[in-house]
CSV table of C-alpha atoms and ligand atoms in Angstrom, one decimal:
chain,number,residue,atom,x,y,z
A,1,UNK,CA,-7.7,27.5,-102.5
A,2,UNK,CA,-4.6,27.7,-104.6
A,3,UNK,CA,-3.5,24.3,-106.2
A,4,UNK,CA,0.1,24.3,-107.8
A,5,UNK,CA,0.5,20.8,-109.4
A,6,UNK,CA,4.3,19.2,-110.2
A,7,UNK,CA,4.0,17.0,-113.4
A,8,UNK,CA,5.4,17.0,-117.0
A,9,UNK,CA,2.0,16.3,-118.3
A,10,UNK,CA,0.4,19.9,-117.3
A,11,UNK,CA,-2.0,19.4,-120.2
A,12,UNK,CA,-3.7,16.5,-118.7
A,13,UNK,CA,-4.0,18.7,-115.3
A,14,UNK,CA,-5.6,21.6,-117.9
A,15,UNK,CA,-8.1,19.8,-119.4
A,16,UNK,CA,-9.8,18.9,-116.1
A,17,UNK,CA,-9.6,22.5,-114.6
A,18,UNK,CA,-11.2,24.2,-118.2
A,19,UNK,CA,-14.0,21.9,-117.3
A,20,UNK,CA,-16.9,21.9,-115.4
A,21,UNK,CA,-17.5,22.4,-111.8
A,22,UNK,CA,-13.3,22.9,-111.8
A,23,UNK,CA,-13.5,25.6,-114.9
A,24,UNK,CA,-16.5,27.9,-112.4
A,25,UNK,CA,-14.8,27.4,-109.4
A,26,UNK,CA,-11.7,29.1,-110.9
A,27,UNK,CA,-13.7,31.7,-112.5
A,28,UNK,CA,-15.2,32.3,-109.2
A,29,UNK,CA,-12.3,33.0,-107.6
A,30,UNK,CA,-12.7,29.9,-105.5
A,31,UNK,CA,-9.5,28.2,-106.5
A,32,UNK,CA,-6.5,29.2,-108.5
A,33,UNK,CA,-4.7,26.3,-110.1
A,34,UNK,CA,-1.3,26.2,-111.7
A,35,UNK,CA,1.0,23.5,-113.2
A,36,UNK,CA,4.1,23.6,-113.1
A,37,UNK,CA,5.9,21.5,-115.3
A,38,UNK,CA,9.2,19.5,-114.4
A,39,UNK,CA,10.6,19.1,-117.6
A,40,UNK,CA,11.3,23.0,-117.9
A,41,UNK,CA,13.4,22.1,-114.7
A,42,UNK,CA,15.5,19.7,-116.6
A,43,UNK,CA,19.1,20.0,-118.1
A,44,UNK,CA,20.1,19.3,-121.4
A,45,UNK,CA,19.2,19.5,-125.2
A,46,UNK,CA,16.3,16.4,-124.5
A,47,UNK,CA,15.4,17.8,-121.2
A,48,UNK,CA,15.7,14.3,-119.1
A,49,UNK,CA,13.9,14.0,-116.5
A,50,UNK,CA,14.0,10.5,-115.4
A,51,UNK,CA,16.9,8.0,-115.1
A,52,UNK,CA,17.9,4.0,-114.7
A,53,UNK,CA,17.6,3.3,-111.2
A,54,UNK,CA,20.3,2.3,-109.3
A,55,UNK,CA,20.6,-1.8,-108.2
A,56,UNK,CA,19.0,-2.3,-111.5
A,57,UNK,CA,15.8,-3.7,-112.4
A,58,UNK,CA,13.3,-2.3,-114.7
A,59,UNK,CA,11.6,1.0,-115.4
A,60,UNK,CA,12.8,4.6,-114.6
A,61,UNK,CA,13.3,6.9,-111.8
A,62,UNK,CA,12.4,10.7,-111.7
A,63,UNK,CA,15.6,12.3,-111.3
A,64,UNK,CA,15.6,14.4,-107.7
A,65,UNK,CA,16.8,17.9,-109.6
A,66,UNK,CA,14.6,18.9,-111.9
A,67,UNK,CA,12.1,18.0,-109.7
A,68,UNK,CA,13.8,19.8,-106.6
A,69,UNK,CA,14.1,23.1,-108.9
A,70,UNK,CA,10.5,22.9,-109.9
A,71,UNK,CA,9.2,22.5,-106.3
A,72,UNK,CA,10.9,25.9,-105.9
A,73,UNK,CA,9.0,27.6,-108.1
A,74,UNK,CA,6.1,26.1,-106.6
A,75,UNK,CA,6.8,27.0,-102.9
A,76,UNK,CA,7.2,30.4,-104.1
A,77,UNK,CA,3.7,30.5,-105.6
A,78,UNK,CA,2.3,28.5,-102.4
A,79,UNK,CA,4.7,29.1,-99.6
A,80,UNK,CA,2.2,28.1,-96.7
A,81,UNK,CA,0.8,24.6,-99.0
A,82,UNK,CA,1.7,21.0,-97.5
A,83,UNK,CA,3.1,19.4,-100.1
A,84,UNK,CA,1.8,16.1,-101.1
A,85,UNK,CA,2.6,13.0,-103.3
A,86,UNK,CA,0.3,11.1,-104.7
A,87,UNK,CA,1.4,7.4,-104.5
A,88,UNK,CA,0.4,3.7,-103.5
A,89,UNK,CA,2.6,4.5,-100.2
A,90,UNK,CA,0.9,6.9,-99.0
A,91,UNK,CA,-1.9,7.1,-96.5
A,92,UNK,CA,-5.4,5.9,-98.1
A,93,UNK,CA,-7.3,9.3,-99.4
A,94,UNK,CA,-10.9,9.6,-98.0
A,95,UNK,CA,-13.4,11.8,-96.9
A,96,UNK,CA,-12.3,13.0,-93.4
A,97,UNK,CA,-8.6,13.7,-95.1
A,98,UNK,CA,-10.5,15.8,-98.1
A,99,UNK,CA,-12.2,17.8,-95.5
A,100,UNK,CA,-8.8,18.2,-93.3
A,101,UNK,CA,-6.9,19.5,-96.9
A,102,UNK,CA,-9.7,21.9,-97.5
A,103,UNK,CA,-9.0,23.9,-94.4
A,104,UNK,CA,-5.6,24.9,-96.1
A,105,UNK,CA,-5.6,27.6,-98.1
A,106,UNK,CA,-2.9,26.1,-100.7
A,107,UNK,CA,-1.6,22.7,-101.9
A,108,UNK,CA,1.4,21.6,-103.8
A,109,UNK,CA,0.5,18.3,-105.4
A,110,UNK,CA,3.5,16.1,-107.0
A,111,UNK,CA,2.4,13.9,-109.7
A,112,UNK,CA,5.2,11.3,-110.4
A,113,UNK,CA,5.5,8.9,-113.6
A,114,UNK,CA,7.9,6.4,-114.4
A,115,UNK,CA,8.3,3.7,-111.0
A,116,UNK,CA,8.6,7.1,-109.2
A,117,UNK,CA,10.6,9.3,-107.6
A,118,UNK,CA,14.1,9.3,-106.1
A,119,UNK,CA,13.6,9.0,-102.6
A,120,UNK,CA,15.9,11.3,-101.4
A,121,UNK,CA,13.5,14.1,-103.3
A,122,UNK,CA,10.5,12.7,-101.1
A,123,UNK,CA,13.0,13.0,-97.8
A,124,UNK,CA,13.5,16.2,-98.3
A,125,UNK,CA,10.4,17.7,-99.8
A,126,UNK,CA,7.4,15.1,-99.3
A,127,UNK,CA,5.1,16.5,-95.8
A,128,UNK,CA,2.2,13.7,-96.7
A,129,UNK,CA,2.2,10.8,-98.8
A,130,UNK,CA,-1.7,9.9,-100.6
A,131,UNK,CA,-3.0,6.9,-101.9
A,132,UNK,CA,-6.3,6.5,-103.7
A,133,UNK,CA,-6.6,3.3,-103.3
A,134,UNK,CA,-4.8,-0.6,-104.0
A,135,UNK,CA,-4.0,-0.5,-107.4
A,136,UNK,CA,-1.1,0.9,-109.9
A,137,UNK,CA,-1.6,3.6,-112.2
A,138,UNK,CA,0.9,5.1,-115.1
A,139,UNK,CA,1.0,8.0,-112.9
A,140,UNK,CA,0.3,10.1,-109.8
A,141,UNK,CA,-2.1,13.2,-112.3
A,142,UNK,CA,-5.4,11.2,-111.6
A,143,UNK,CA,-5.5,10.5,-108.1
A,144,UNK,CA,-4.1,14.3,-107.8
A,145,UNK,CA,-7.3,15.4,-109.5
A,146,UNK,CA,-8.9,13.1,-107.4
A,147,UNK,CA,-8.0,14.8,-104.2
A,148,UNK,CA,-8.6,18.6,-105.9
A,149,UNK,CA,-12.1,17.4,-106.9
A,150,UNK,CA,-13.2,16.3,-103.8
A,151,UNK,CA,-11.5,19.3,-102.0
A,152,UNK,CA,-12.8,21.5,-104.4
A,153,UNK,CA,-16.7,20.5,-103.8
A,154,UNK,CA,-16.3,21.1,-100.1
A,155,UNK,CA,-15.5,24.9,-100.3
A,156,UNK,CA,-18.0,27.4,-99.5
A,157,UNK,CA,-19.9,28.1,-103.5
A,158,UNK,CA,-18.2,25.3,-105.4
A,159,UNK,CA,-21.3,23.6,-105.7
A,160,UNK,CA,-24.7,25.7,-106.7
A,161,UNK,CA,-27.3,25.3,-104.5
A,162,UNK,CA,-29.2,22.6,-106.0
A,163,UNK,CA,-26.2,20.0,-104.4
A,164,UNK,CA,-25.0,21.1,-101.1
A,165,UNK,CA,-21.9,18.8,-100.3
A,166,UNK,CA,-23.1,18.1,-96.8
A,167,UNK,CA,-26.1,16.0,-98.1
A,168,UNK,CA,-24.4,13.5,-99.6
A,169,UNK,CA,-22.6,10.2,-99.4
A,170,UNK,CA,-19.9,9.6,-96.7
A,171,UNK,CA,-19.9,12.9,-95.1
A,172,UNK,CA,-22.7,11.4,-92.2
A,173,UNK,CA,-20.9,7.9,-92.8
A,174,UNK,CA,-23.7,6.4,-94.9
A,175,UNK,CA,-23.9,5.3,-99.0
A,176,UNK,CA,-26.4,7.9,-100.5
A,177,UNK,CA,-29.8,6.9,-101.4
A,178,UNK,CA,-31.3,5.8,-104.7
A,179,UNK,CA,-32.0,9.0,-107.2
A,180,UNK,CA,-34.5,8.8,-109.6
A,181,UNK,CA,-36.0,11.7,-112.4
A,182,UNK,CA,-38.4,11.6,-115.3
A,183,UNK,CA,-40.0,9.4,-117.2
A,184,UNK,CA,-41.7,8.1,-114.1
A,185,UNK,CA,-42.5,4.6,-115.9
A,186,UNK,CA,-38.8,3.4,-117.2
A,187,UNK,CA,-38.6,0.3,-119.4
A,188,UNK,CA,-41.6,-0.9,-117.0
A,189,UNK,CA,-40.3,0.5,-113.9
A,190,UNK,CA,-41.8,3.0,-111.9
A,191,UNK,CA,-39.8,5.6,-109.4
A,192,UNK,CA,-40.9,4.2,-105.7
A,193,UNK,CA,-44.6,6.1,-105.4
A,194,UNK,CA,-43.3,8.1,-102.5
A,195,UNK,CA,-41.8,10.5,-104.1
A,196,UNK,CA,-43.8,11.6,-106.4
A,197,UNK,CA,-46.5,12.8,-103.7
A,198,UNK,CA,-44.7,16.0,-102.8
A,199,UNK,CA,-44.8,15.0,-99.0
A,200,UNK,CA,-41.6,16.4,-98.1
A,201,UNK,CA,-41.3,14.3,-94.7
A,202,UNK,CA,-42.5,11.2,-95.9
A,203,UNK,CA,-39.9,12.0,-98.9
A,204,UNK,CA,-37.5,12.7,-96.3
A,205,UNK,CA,-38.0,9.4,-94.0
A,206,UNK,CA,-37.7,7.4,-97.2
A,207,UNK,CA,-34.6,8.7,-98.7
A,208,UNK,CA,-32.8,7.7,-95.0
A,209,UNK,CA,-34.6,4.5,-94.7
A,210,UNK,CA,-32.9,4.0,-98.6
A,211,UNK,CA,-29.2,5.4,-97.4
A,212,UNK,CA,-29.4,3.2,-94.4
A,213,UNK,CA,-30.6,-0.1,-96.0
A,214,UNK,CA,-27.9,0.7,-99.2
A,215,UNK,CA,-24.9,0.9,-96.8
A,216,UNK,CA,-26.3,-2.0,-94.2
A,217,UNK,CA,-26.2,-4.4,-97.1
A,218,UNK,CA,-23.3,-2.9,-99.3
A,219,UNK,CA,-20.8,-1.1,-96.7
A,220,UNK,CA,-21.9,-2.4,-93.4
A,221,UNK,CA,-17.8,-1.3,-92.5
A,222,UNK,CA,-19.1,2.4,-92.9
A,223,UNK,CA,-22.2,1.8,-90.2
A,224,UNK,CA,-19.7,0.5,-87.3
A,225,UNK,CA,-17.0,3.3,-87.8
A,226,UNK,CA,-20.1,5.7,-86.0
A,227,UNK,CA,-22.7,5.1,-83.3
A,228,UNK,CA,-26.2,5.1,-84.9
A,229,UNK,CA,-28.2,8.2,-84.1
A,230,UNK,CA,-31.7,7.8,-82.3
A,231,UNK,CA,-33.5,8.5,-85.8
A,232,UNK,CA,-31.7,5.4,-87.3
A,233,UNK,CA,-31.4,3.2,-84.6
A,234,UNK,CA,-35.8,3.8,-84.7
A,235,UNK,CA,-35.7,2.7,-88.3
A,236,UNK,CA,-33.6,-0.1,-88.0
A,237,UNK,CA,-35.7,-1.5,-85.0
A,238,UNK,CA,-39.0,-1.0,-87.4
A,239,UNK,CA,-36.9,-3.3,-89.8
A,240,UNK,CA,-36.6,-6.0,-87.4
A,241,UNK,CA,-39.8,-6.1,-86.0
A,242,UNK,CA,-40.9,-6.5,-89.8
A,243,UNK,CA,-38.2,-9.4,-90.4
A,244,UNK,CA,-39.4,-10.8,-87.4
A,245,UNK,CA,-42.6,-10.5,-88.4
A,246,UNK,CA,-42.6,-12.5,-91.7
A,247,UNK,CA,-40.1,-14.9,-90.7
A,248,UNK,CA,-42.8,-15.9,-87.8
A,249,UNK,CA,-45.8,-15.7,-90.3
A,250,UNK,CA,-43.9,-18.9,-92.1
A,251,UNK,CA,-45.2,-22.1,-92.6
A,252,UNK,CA,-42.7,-23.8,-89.8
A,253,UNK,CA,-42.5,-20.7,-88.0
A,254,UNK,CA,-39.1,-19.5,-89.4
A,255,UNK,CA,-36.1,-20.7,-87.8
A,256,UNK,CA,-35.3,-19.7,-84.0
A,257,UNK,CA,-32.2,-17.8,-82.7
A,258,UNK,CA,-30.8,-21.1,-81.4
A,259,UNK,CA,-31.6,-22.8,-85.0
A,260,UNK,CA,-28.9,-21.2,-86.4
A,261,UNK,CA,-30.7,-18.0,-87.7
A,262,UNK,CA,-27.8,-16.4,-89.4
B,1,4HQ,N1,0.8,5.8,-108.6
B,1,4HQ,N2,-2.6,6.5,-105.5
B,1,4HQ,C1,2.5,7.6,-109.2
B,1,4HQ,C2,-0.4,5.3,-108.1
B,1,4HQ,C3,-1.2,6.1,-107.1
B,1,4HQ,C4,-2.2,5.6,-106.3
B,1,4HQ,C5,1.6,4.8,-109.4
B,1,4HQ,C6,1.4,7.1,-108.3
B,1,4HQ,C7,2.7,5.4,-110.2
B,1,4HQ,C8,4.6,7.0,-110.2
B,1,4HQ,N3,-0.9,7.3,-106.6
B,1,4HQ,N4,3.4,6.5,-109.5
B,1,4HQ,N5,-2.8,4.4,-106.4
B,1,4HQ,O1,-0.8,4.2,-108.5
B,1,4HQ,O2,-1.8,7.6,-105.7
């Protein structure tokens, strides 16, 4: 996967691919990331590239040119990448659209400062618009190393073997489960017994029941956007009949459906 990132802070962009999972997958060959810095693109003895924008008001606008001249190079480098800017407007970045962006082989990435771009530069030049999420940053280089990180983990050898991508949170729709290492007595607290037996099935069983309950009670929004599958839909049922259970076994008898249960 070739990234080519627009921004005129390319050091910022450097420093998380000499790093890390980022730093091996380039010197795996996995991905092949370039910067590509506007202000070269920009005229003049200061090298400008942002302007007062027009109807007034505060804060700057990128200037379309240098921008525009910059993307060039880019294309050149990537001439098959969407080309994507990372802003507040754009569509809200998640798991399904990593996966969708890691089927391309290259990505353009424009990482806008300032109160961003001159729109006419997006017209002509934007193909998607991403978001990472309802708030404002100082600038569009984190959420693009948001989107190259998670794209990054889901190609084939990113990750060693110990953490395949496919076992973890949001790719089945569910919150991950509760992780736990050495010492096993922490500050009083034991890991849950389970999982120090070695019984791979009963470790197995409890590390869904755990995913399931977490996203039930913290992201129950993430268990409707999917039908359960039989295996959950079982553990769920063993649940109730165990709520059901204690609720009954008290004093009064718990309160009935019709007493306003909920
Ligand atoms: N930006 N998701 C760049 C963001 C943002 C976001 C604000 C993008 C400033 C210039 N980008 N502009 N949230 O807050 O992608």
């Amino acid at each position: 996967m070739k990234f080519v990132a627009l921004t005129i802070f390319p050091e910022l962009l450097q420093a998380f691919w000499d790093n890390g999972i980022m730093r091996r997958a380039t010197a795996d060959g996995i991905i092949s990331p370039e910067a590509v810095n506007i202000r070269d693109f920009a005229e003049g003895r200061h090298k400008v590239t942002d302007d007062r924008p027009y109807g007034g008001g505060c804060g700057m606008v990128m200037k379309p040119e240098p921008l525009a001249a910059a993307m060039k190079v880019a294309k050149a480098s990537a001439p098959e990448a969407p080309t994507i800017l990372l802003s507040p407007q754009g569509e809200r970045f998640s798991q399904t659209a990593a996966e969708k962006l890691a089927g391309h082989k290259e990505l353009i990435l424009i990482c806008g400062r300032y109160e961003g771009i001159d729109e006419r530069f997006t017209e002509r030049f934007v193909d998607l618009e991403i978001s990472v999420g309802d708030f404002v940053l100082t600038g569009g280089e984190l959420p693009a190393m948001v989107v190259m990180d998670a794209v990054t983990r889901l190609l084939p050898g990113a990750l060693g073997n110990e953490d395949s991508a496919g076992q973890d949170s949001f790719e089945n729709h569910r919150l991950d489960c509760g992780h736990y290492t050495r010492p096993p007595v922490y500050e009083g607290e034991a890991v849950p017994e389970v999982l120090l037996t070695g019984h791979h099935e009963a470790i197995a069983r409890w590390r869904r029941t755990d995913a399931l309950m977490r996203t039930l009670v913290r992201r129950p929004d993430l268990l409707r956007q999917k039908p359960l599958d039989k295996e959950d839909t079982a553990l769920l049922k063993e649940w109730r009949r165990e709520i059901e259970r204690l609720l009954r076994s008290q004093p009064d008898g718990g309160p009935g459906p019709s007493s306003g249960g909920g």
